Short mmCIF file of C-alpha atoms in Angstrom, two decimals:
data_model
loop_
_atom_site.label_atom_id
_atom_site.label_comp_id
_atom_site.label_asym_id
_atom_site.label_seq_id
_atom_site.Cartn_x
_atom_site.Cartn_y
_atom_site.Cartn_z
CA UNK A 1 0.10 -0.01 -0.03
CA UNK A 2 1.34 3.39 -1.03
CA UNK A 3 2.53 5.71 1.98
CA UNK A 4 1.69 9.02 0.06
CA UNK A 5 -1.76 10.79 0.66
CA UNK A 6 -1.49 13.51 -1.97
CA UNK A 7 0.64 14.06 -5.17
CA UNK A 8 2.60 17.39 -6.45
CA UNK A 9 2.78 17.43 -10.43
CA UNK A 10 6.12 18.05 -12.06
CA UNK A 11 5.18 21.66 -13.73
CA UNK A 12 3.48 22.82 -10.25
CA UNK A 13 6.80 21.75 -8.36
CA UNK A 14 9.06 23.06 -11.20
CA UNK A 15 7.09 26.63 -10.68
CA UNK A 16 7.48 26.59 -6.78
CA UNK A 17 11.24 25.64 -7.37
CA UNK A 18 12.14 28.10 -10.05
CA UNK A 19 10.38 31.03 -7.93
CA UNK A 20 13.07 30.59 -5.13
CA UNK A 21 15.38 33.63 -5.89
CA UNK A 22 18.89 32.94 -6.30
CA UNK A 23 21.03 34.94 -3.91
CA UNK A 24 24.44 36.26 -4.48
CA UNK A 25 27.41 34.19 -2.92
CA UNK A 26 29.62 35.56 -0.31
CA UNK A 27 33.35 35.90 -1.82
CA UNK A 28 35.46 32.62 -1.85
CA UNK A 29 32.08 30.64 -1.41
CA UNK A 30 31.70 28.21 -4.42
CA UNK A 31 28.37 27.56 -5.97
CA UNK A 32 26.64 24.34 -4.96
CA UNK A 33 26.21 21.31 -7.35
CA UNK A 34 22.97 21.49 -9.40
CA UNK A 35 21.58 18.33 -7.47
CA UNK A 36 22.36 20.15 -4.13
CA UNK A 37 20.73 23.14 -5.01
CA UNK A 38 17.70 21.10 -6.04
CA UNK A 39 17.53 19.09 -2.87
CA UNK A 40 17.80 22.48 -0.73
CA UNK A 41 14.84 23.66 -2.57
CA UNK A 42 12.63 20.72 -2.17
CA UNK A 43 13.77 20.61 1.63
CA UNK A 44 12.38 24.32 1.80
CA UNK A 45 9.19 23.78 0.47
CA UNK A 46 8.59 20.83 2.82
CA UNK A 47 9.82 22.72 5.88
CA UNK A 48 7.52 25.55 4.90
CA UNK A 49 4.59 23.44 4.36
CA UNK A 50 4.18 24.54 0.83
CA UNK A 51 4.75 21.12 -0.25
CA UNK A 52 2.99 18.98 2.06
CA UNK A 53 4.55 16.07 4.13
CA UNK A 54 3.30 12.56 2.36
CA UNK A 55 3.22 14.07 -1.01
CA UNK A 56 4.12 12.05 -3.92
CA UNK A 57 7.00 13.77 -6.04
CA UNK A 58 7.07 13.54 -9.72
CA UNK A 59 9.29 10.62 -11.29
CA UNK A 60 12.69 11.68 -11.81
CA UNK A 61 12.40 11.68 -15.79
CA UNK A 62 9.18 13.97 -15.55
CA UNK A 63 10.87 16.67 -13.10
CA UNK A 64 14.01 16.52 -15.39
CA UNK A 65 12.11 17.45 -18.12
CA UNK A 66 10.01 20.22 -16.33
CA UNK A 67 13.30 21.75 -14.82
CA UNK A 68 15.53 21.48 -17.94
CA UNK A 69 18.07 19.66 -16.15
CA UNK A 70 19.33 16.05 -16.53
CA UNK A 71 17.72 13.02 -14.72
CA UNK A 72 21.13 12.23 -12.99
CA UNK A 73 20.88 15.63 -11.18
CA UNK A 74 17.18 15.00 -10.15
CA UNK A 75 18.25 11.25 -9.16
CA UNK A 76 21.09 12.62 -6.94
CA UNK A 77 18.86 15.21 -5.42
CA UNK A 78 16.37 12.54 -4.44
CA UNK A 79 19.08 10.47 -3.03
CA UNK A 80 20.28 13.47 -0.99
CA UNK A 81 16.84 13.97 0.39
CA UNK A 82 16.44 10.57 1.37
CA UNK A 83 19.78 10.54 3.23
CA UNK A 84 18.55 13.51 5.24
CA UNK A 85 14.92 11.99 5.66
CA UNK A 86 13.12 14.37 3.87
CA UNK A 87 12.10 11.70 1.13
CA UNK A 88 11.16 8.06 1.35
CA UNK A 89 10.86 5.60 -1.31
CA UNK A 90 9.53 2.19 -2.27
CA UNK A 91 9.69 0.49 -5.44
CA UNK A 92 6.28 0.53 -7.27
CA UNK A 93 4.84 3.16 -5.05
CA UNK A 94 7.52 5.91 -6.07
CA UNK A 95 8.79 8.83 -3.74
CA UNK A 96 6.99 10.98 -1.31
CA UNK A 97 7.99 13.64 1.08
CA UNK A 98 8.87 13.21 5.01
CA UNK A 99 10.60 14.94 7.73
CA UNK A 100 13.32 13.42 10.03
CA UNK A 101 12.57 11.95 13.31
CA UNK A 102 12.33 14.61 15.95
CA UNK A 103 11.37 17.51 13.64
CA UNK A 104 7.76 19.10 14.10
CA UNK A 105 5.51 18.87 11.02
CA UNK A 106 5.26 22.25 9.11
CA UNK A 107 1.99 24.24 9.38
CA UNK A 108 0.50 25.00 6.01
CA UNK A 109 -1.44 27.94 7.30
CA UNK A 110 -0.60 30.76 9.69
CA UNK A 111 -1.61 28.86 12.89
CA UNK A 112 -0.66 30.56 16.23
CA UNK A 113 2.06 29.01 18.14
CA UNK A 114 0.90 26.76 21.12
CA UNK A 115 1.28 28.49 24.46
CA UNK A 116 4.03 26.66 25.86
CA UNK A 117 6.54 27.87 22.87
CA UNK A 118 5.88 31.70 23.48
CA UNK A 119 8.80 32.06 26.05
CA UNK A 120 11.52 31.30 23.41
CA UNK A 121 10.12 32.16 20.36
CA UNK A 122 8.49 35.27 18.94
CA UNK A 123 5.44 34.80 16.87
CA UNK A 124 5.25 36.94 13.93
CA UNK A 125 3.22 34.21 12.00
CA UNK A 126 -0.26 35.00 13.54
CA UNK A 127 -1.86 38.50 12.66
CA UNK A 128 -3.75 38.83 16.06
CA UNK A 129 -3.58 40.90 19.37
CA UNK A 130 -4.64 40.29 22.79
CA UNK A 131 -8.27 40.66 23.72
CA UNK A 132 -9.03 44.45 24.47
CA UNK A 133 -10.01 44.37 28.14
CA UNK A 134 -12.27 45.04 30.22
CA UNK A 135 -14.34 44.85 27.12
CA UNK A 136 -14.05 41.02 26.67
CA UNK A 137 -14.67 40.45 30.42
CA UNK A 138 -17.69 42.58 30.28
CA UNK A 139 -19.42 41.20 26.92
CA UNK A 140 -19.10 37.70 28.33
CA UNK A 141 -20.80 38.87 31.99
CA UNK A 142 -23.50 40.67 29.82
CA UNK A 143 -23.87 37.36 27.61
CA UNK A 144 -24.31 35.36 30.56
CA UNK A 145 -27.05 37.47 32.06
CA UNK A 146 -28.70 37.14 28.75
CA UNK A 147 -28.25 33.44 28.42
CA UNK A 148 -31.30 31.75 30.34
CA UNK A 149 -34.18 32.40 27.85
CA UNK A 150 -31.97 30.95 25.15
CA UNK A 151 -31.11 27.82 27.34
CA UNK A 152 -34.79 26.87 27.32
CA UNK A 153 -34.54 26.29 23.60
CA UNK A 154 -32.57 24.03 21.20
CA UNK A 155 -29.79 26.40 20.94
CA UNK A 156 -29.45 25.80 17.37
CA UNK A 157 -29.87 28.87 15.14
CA UNK A 158 -28.57 28.08 11.67
CA UNK A 159 -28.64 31.57 10.38
CA UNK A 160 -27.62 33.04 13.50
CA UNK A 161 -29.25 34.65 16.65
CA UNK A 162 -32.24 36.84 15.39
CA UNK A 163 -31.22 39.67 17.65
CA UNK A 164 -27.57 39.72 16.28
CA UNK A 165 -28.84 39.38 12.46
CA UNK A 166 -30.83 42.55 13.24
CA UNK A 167 -27.86 44.37 14.90
CA UNK A 168 -25.46 43.66 12.45
CA UNK A 169 -28.21 44.58 9.53
CA UNK A 170 -28.72 48.01 11.45
CA UNK A 171 -25.11 48.84 11.58
CA UNK A 172 -24.86 48.56 7.55
CA UNK A 173 -28.00 50.54 7.60
CA UNK A 174 -26.46 52.90 9.68
CA UNK A 175 -23.63 53.45 7.22
CA UNK A 176 -26.24 54.29 4.46
CA UNK A 177 -26.61 50.82 3.10
CA UNK A 178 -30.03 49.54 3.88
CA UNK A 179 -29.84 46.04 4.99
CA UNK A 180 -32.65 43.43 6.49
CA UNK A 181 -31.88 40.84 8.99
CA UNK A 182 -33.00 38.23 6.10
CA UNK A 183 -29.48 39.69 4.35
CA UNK A 184 -27.53 38.59 7.18
CA UNK A 185 -26.05 35.14 8.15
CA UNK A 186 -23.74 34.55 11.32
CA UNK A 187 -21.02 32.17 10.77
CA UNK A 188 -17.94 30.61 12.76
CA UNK A 189 -15.36 33.45 12.04
CA UNK A 190 -14.81 34.82 8.44
CA UNK A 191 -13.16 31.63 7.59
CA UNK A 192 -16.52 29.69 8.15
CA UNK A 193 -18.16 32.33 6.03
CA UNK A 194 -15.77 32.03 2.96
CA UNK A 195 -15.95 28.42 3.28
CA UNK A 196 -19.68 28.09 3.26
CA UNK A 197 -19.42 30.42 0.21
CA UNK A 198 -17.14 28.49 -1.88
CA UNK A 199 -18.72 25.17 -1.16
CA UNK A 200 -22.32 26.93 -2.51
CA UNK A 201 -20.44 28.88 -5.48
CA UNK A 202 -17.39 27.23 -6.57
CA UNK A 203 -17.41 23.55 -6.84
CA UNK A 204 -14.20 21.31 -7.52
CA UNK A 205 -12.56 22.73 -10.43
CA UNK A 206 -14.11 26.26 -10.75
CA UNK A 207 -11.88 29.39 -11.06
CA UNK A 208 -11.82 31.89 -8.29
CA UNK A 209 -9.96 34.98 -8.97
CA UNK A 210 -7.51 36.35 -6.12
CA UNK A 211 -5.41 39.09 -5.61
CA UNK A 212 -1.78 38.41 -5.82
CA UNK A 213 -0.92 38.31 -3.11
CA UNK A 214 -3.54 37.41 -0.80
CA UNK A 215 -4.55 36.20 2.77
CA UNK A 216 -2.40 32.97 2.99
CA UNK A 217 -5.26 30.77 5.09
CA UNK A 218 -8.10 31.98 2.50
CA UNK A 219 -5.92 30.67 -0.43
CA UNK A 220 -5.13 27.53 1.41
CA UNK A 221 -8.69 26.91 2.14
CA UNK A 222 -9.56 27.35 -1.54
CA UNK A 223 -6.91 25.09 -2.80
CA UNK A 224 -8.36 22.37 -0.47
CA UNK A 225 -11.76 23.24 -1.77
CA UNK A 226 -10.43 22.02 -5.29
CA UNK A 227 -10.72 25.63 -6.83
CA UNK A 228 -8.53 26.72 -9.43
CA UNK A 229 -6.90 29.82 -8.44
CA UNK A 230 -6.50 32.95 -11.01
CA UNK A 231 -4.13 35.43 -9.55
CA UNK A 232 -4.43 39.18 -10.40
CA UNK A 233 -1.34 41.07 -9.78
CA UNK A 234 -1.65 44.31 -7.37
CA UNK A 235 -0.03 47.38 -8.06
CA UNK A 236 3.49 47.95 -6.26
CA UNK A 237 3.49 49.26 -2.67
CA UNK A 238 0.10 50.37 -1.36
CA UNK A 239 -1.32 51.23 -4.74
CA UNK A 240 -3.76 48.52 -4.54
CA UNK A 241 -5.92 46.86 -7.12
CA UNK A 242 -4.80 47.20 -10.86
CA UNK A 243 -8.16 47.57 -12.49
CA UNK A 244 -6.90 46.85 -15.99
CA UNK A 245 -5.80 43.56 -15.11
CA UNK A 246 -8.97 42.86 -12.91
CA UNK A 247 -11.23 43.66 -16.25
CA UNK A 248 -9.12 41.25 -18.18
CA UNK A 249 -9.07 38.33 -15.89
CA UNK A 250 -12.77 38.75 -15.28
CA UNK A 251 -13.38 38.89 -19.09
CA UNK A 252 -11.05 36.25 -20.26
CA UNK A 253 -11.03 33.59 -17.31
CA UNK A 254 -14.67 34.32 -16.24
CA UNK A 255 -14.22 32.93 -12.75
CA UNK A 256 -17.46 31.85 -10.74
CA UNK A 257 -15.86 33.70 -7.76
CA UNK A 258 -13.51 36.61 -6.76
CA UNK A 259 -12.14 37.18 -3.53
CA UNK A 260 -10.94 40.78 -2.68
CA UNK A 261 -9.69 42.62 0.53
CA UNK A 262 -10.78 46.17 0.30
CA UNK A 263 -9.98 47.53 3.38
CA UNK A 264 -6.10 47.58 4.64
CA UNK A 265 -5.40 44.50 2.35
CA UNK A 266 -3.79 41.59 3.98
CA UNK A 267 -0.89 41.29 3.56
CA UNK A 268 -0.03 44.52 1.81
CA UNK A 269 -2.28 47.19 3.83
CA UNK A 270 -3.36 48.80 0.63
CA UNK A 271 -6.71 50.73 0.64
CA UNK A 272 -8.91 50.54 -2.24
CA UNK A 273 -10.39 53.95 -3.41
CA UNK A 274 -13.96 54.54 -4.15
CA UNK A 275 -13.41 54.72 -7.94
CA UNK A 276 -11.79 51.24 -7.99
CA UNK A 277 -14.58 49.77 -5.74
CA UNK A 278 -17.35 50.79 -8.17
CA UNK A 279 -15.43 49.90 -11.20
CA UNK A 280 -14.82 46.37 -9.78
CA UNK A 281 -18.51 45.57 -9.17
CA UNK A 282 -19.38 46.79 -12.24
CA UNK A 283 -16.59 44.56 -13.99
CA UNK A 284 -17.80 41.44 -11.77
CA UNK A 285 -21.25 42.22 -12.64
CA UNK A 286 -20.72 42.09 -16.32
CA UNK A 287 -18.66 38.98 -16.10
CA UNK A 288 -21.17 37.07 -14.08
CA UNK A 289 -18.65 36.69 -11.38
CA UNK A 290 -19.69 36.60 -7.58
CA UNK A 291 -17.49 39.08 -5.83
CA UNK A 292 -16.46 37.79 -2.10
CA UNK A 293 -15.61 41.17 -0.24
CA UNK A 294 -13.30 40.41 2.95
CA UNK A 295 -14.28 43.33 5.42
CA UNK A 296 -12.44 42.09 8.48
CA UNK A 297 -9.86 44.83 8.57
CA UNK A 298 -12.57 47.38 7.70
CA UNK A 299 -12.49 49.08 11.09
CA UNK A 300 -8.60 48.99 11.78
CA UNK A 301 -7.98 52.71 10.31
CA UNK A 302 -4.73 53.59 12.49
CA UNK A 303 -4.20 56.97 11.38
CA UNK A 304 -6.63 59.49 12.48
CA UNK A 305 -7.09 61.49 9.33
CA UNK A 306 -7.92 58.38 7.23
CA UNK A 307 -10.78 59.04 5.11
CA UNK A 308 -12.69 55.38 4.70
CA UNK A 309 -14.27 55.32 1.30
CA UNK A 310 -17.58 53.97 1.12
CA UNK A 311 -17.97 49.86 1.62
CA UNK A 312 -17.85 47.93 -1.50
CA UNK A 313 -21.51 46.44 -1.08
CA UNK A 314 -22.81 49.95 -1.38
CA UNK A 315 -22.39 49.62 -5.07
CA UNK A 316 -24.40 46.61 -4.90
CA UNK A 317 -26.90 47.41 -2.05
CA UNK A 318 -29.10 44.02 -3.09
CA UNK A 319 -26.40 41.83 -2.53
CA UNK A 320 -26.74 39.90 -5.72
CA UNK A 321 -23.29 40.40 -7.06
CA UNK A 322 -21.38 41.41 -3.80
CA UNK A 323 -20.96 38.98 -0.86
CA UNK A 324 -19.71 40.76 2.21
CA UNK A 325 -17.80 38.96 4.83
CA UNK A 326 -16.93 40.63 8.19
CA UNK A 327 -15.67 39.47 11.43
CA UNK A 328 -15.04 40.15 15.28
CA UNK A 329 -11.68 38.32 15.11
CA UNK A 330 -9.69 41.20 13.87
CA UNK A 331 -11.40 44.09 15.01
CA UNK A 332 -12.14 42.63 18.47
CA UNK A 333 -10.14 39.33 19.52
CA UNK A 334 -9.38 36.20 17.39
CA UNK A 335 -10.77 34.15 20.20
CA UNK A 336 -14.27 35.42 19.51
CA UNK A 337 -15.03 33.21 16.39
CA UNK A 338 -17.96 35.32 15.25
CA UNK A 339 -18.26 36.16 11.51
CA UNK A 340 -21.23 37.02 9.21
CA UNK A 341 -22.19 37.14 5.28
CA UNK A 342 -24.16 40.01 4.14
CA UNK A 343 -25.78 38.95 0.73
CA UNK A 344 -29.31 38.71 -1.07
CA UNK A 345 -31.90 37.06 0.97
CA UNK A 346 -31.86 34.03 -1.39
CA UNK A 347 -28.49 33.63 -1.11
CA UNK A 348 -28.40 33.81 2.42
CA UNK A 349 -31.48 31.10 2.56
CA UNK A 350 -28.94 29.00 0.27
CA UNK A 351 -25.89 29.38 2.53
CA UNK A 352 -28.05 28.29 5.66
CA UNK A 353 -29.50 25.32 3.85
CA UNK A 354 -26.11 24.25 2.45
CA UNK A 355 -24.39 24.75 5.93
CA UNK A 356 -26.66 22.19 7.87
CA UNK A 357 -24.59 19.42 6.21
CA UNK A 358 -21.31 20.89 7.80
CA UNK A 359 -21.78 23.14 10.55
CA UNK A 360 -25.05 23.20 12.30
CA UNK A 361 -24.66 26.74 13.54
CA UNK A 362 -22.50 29.29 15.91
CA UNK A 363 -22.20 29.08 19.60
CA UNK A 364 -24.89 31.23 21.05
CA UNK A 365 -22.74 32.56 24.14
CA UNK A 366 -20.37 34.53 21.90
CA UNK A 367 -23.22 35.81 19.54
CA UNK A 368 -24.79 37.23 22.62
CA UNK A 369 -21.25 38.60 23.80
CA UNK A 370 -20.83 40.31 20.45
CA UNK A 371 -24.55 41.60 20.36
CA UNK A 372 -24.05 42.89 23.71
CA UNK A 373 -21.00 44.86 22.77
CA UNK A 374 -22.52 46.56 19.65
CA UNK A 375 -25.89 47.31 21.57
CA UNK A 376 -23.97 48.96 24.67
CA UNK A 377 -21.42 50.95 22.61
CA UNK A 378 -18.64 48.81 24.08
CA UNK A 379 -17.84 47.65 20.44
CA UNK A 380 -16.57 51.17 19.52
CA UNK A 381 -14.48 51.66 22.63
CA UNK A 382 -12.84 48.23 22.29
CA UNK A 383 -12.41 48.86 18.61
CA UNK A 384 -10.45 52.20 19.70
CA UNK A 385 -8.33 50.19 22.11
CA UNK A 386 -7.27 47.86 19.45
CA UNK A 387 -6.26 50.78 17.17
CA UNK A 388 -4.28 52.21 19.62
CA UNK A 389 -2.44 48.98 20.11
CA UNK A 390 -1.98 48.28 16.82
CA UNK A 391 -0.87 52.09 16.01
CA UNK A 392 1.90 51.67 18.66
CA UNK A 393 3.10 48.46 17.54
CA UNK A 394 3.32 49.42 13.92
CA UNK A 395 5.17 52.49 14.71
CA UNK A 396 7.80 50.35 17.18
CA UNK A 397 8.33 47.60 14.41
CA UNK A 398 8.96 50.15 11.63
CA UNK A 399 11.50 51.89 13.66
CA UNK A 400 12.86 48.83 14.89
CA UNK A 401 13.27 47.63 11.35
CA UNK A 402 14.58 50.58 9.79
CA UNK A 403 17.32 50.52 12.53
CA UNK A 404 18.25 46.58 12.25
CA UNK A 405 17.56 46.12 8.58
CA UNK A 406 17.98 49.08 6.49
CA UNK A 407 18.06 47.43 3.12
CA UNK A 408 14.73 46.03 3.50
CA UNK A 409 11.87 48.02 1.83
CA UNK A 410 8.27 48.81 2.90
CA UNK A 411 5.67 51.34 2.77
CA UNK A 412 3.90 51.99 5.77
CA UNK A 413 -0.06 51.23 5.51
CA UNK A 414 -2.48 53.66 7.32
CA UNK A 415 -4.27 50.63 8.76
CA UNK A 416 -4.82 46.74 9.11
CA UNK A 417 -2.40 44.71 10.84
CA UNK A 418 0.28 43.60 8.58
CA UNK A 419 3.58 45.10 6.82
CA UNK A 420 4.58 43.51 3.45
CA UNK A 421 8.28 43.77 3.35
CA UNK A 422 10.94 43.27 0.39
CA UNK A 423 13.90 41.44 1.81
CA UNK A 424 16.76 42.93 -0.06
CA UNK A 425 17.05 40.05 -2.40
CA UNK A 426 17.06 37.40 0.08
CA UNK A 427 14.85 34.13 0.13
CA UNK A 428 11.73 34.61 2.20
CA UNK A 429 11.49 30.89 2.21
CA UNK A 430 15.09 30.72 3.78
CA UNK A 431 14.31 33.44 6.46
CA UNK A 432 11.66 31.77 7.49
CA UNK A 433 13.54 28.85 8.20
CA UNK A 434 16.40 30.74 9.59
CA UNK A 435 13.95 32.56 11.65
CA UNK A 436 13.12 29.25 13.61
CA UNK A 437 16.61 29.00 14.52
CA UNK A 438 17.09 32.55 15.44
CA UNK A 439 13.89 32.49 17.76
CA UNK A 440 11.41 34.46 15.53
CA UNK A 441 8.50 32.81 13.38
CA UNK A 442 7.86 34.64 10.26
CA UNK A 443 5.77 33.55 7.25
CA UNK A 444 7.62 33.92 3.97
CA UNK A 445 6.03 35.53 0.66
CA UNK A 446 5.24 32.63 -1.31
CA UNK A 447 2.60 31.57 1.19
CA UNK A 448 0.79 34.60 0.29
CA UNK A 449 0.96 33.87 -3.60
CA UNK A 450 0.21 31.15 -6.05
CA UNK A 451 2.74 28.76 -7.21
CA UNK A 452 6.01 30.15 -5.48
CA UNK A 453 5.50 33.89 -6.10
CA UNK A 454 6.99 36.66 -3.80
CA UNK A 455 9.95 34.27 -2.82
CA UNK A 456 11.73 37.94 -1.90
CA UNK A 457 9.13 39.08 0.82
CA UNK A 458 7.89 38.28 4.33
CA UNK A 459 4.72 39.57 6.11
CA UNK A 460 5.19 41.10 9.48
CA UNK A 461 2.01 41.61 11.75
CA UNK A 462 1.61 44.46 14.26
CA UNK A 463 1.27 42.04 16.84
CA UNK A 464 4.93 43.06 19.31
CA UNK A 465 5.64 46.46 20.31
CA UNK A 466 8.38 48.06 22.55
CA UNK A 467 11.44 45.89 23.53
CA UNK A 468 9.68 42.87 22.02
CA UNK A 469 9.64 44.52 18.69
CA UNK A 470 13.25 45.44 18.90
CA UNK A 471 14.23 42.11 19.94
CA UNK A 472 12.09 40.58 17.13
CA UNK A 473 14.11 42.91 14.29
CA UNK A 474 17.19 41.96 15.95
CA UNK A 475 16.35 38.14 15.66
CA UNK A 476 15.14 38.68 12.29
CA UNK A 477 18.67 40.65 11.47
CA UNK A 478 20.38 37.55 12.51
CA UNK A 479 18.59 35.34 10.51
CA UNK A 480 19.41 37.48 7.49
CA UNK A 481 22.88 37.01 8.25
CA UNK A 482 22.39 33.34 8.35
CA UNK A 483 20.94 33.45 5.00
CA UNK A 484 23.20 36.03 3.33
CA UNK A 485 26.50 33.97 4.61
CA UNK A 486 25.32 30.81 3.23
CA UNK A 487 25.03 29.34 6.79
CA UNK A 488 22.75 26.08 6.86
CA UNK A 489 18.99 26.52 7.38
CA UNK A 490 17.99 23.41 7.39
CA UNK A 491 16.26 20.79 9.79
CA UNK A 492 18.62 21.96 12.75
CA UNK A 493 16.44 22.56 16.09
CA UNK A 494 15.71 26.44 16.71
CA UNK A 495 17.59 28.03 19.35
CA UNK A 496 16.25 28.81 22.87
CA UNK A 497 15.54 32.30 23.70
CA UNK A 498 13.95 34.02 26.60
CA UNK A 499 11.77 37.00 25.51
#
């Protein structure tokens, strides 16, 4: 019986390997043999989780053709990977990826570190902040007081608690977008909302247009749902959407869905202006594409003079083209897994009906807590606390990076939770692996792209400030020194630090 559980095609693996930027070698350091460079490239993809463990690799001849190298080179690389514990093979079953004994399995998304690791590792993988107290405690206490009437019911509300659906609808109406509660479905976080939308609208093999770069966890969700991702390149820096490219992709590829983050885009921090929002809705409507707009960062404008454009759904108030996804996780706290979808009533009914087969509903107590916050005015005060935290962390991180890594390039976004950084020609994948050794966890750029794009970038969130931001930048500088000097960034265990 085969030991592999998935397959990686030769063309796909070649694209990922060719996306790894070559770095200039220090004086006196000889270029490694071709087989060694190939083995190192595959190992990095496995360590980063971009090639899964237990994935069957292409046959030697197939990969050699895709890479335009000799079969001998591929055979030698595979043999080196087997010797290091990153590849296993069996006659008749092929070769599949593995990790050496004692190594942790790589994460394919951006999961937060377990609490026991936080004393030795600075986590820049997860863009989430601690809860804004005392508002979390007050919200839970308020929810407990309102729970008894619901405890006498079955507790199953597939579309969400009526009171919270009404509250969310009223908030949209208050922003000039008339909304009925029938246009709202409460979900288990934004991921739950987008998962439900993908399963309803984009079956296996359907095209989904996505920004390039885009949010890594959503890209992975769509891949695992069997979607065919069509990347649409963004403008450089904070320029945001390139509407000529969007029109061309929507016209030529005719994707069933398009996923965008218009408000302080994750990872770049770009804020789409009102003209682009209107134009994208019109282009999606003309192409028959359903536009999924992720608004999870909408309230995280950090600079006081930011003028927020109208929401994208303002240009499609009936919700027939634009499906809006919101969440409490970024604006309030990641541990409060409450999200929602705003769409046309018939779309909401279809989402609710489809949900019954995978997710019966969202926890009642958490819905009551968010409803209490929004009704009492605590939401606005809590979000202001969150903005202040993020603003201070952003400014501290920017200062530390400019001091420790002056060759790294970035533009400072005016909102959101992330900084998109060009790493001065260094491989983001190698920096991520070296960072584990240096005591800082950072996601590399290719996690936010399709098939190996953005190798020269990393994403840094505004989750640490003060001395911790200084230490994080120092550890990143140490990781950059490892990569730039040609030091090994392989499977060694990370060093232990005390933050």
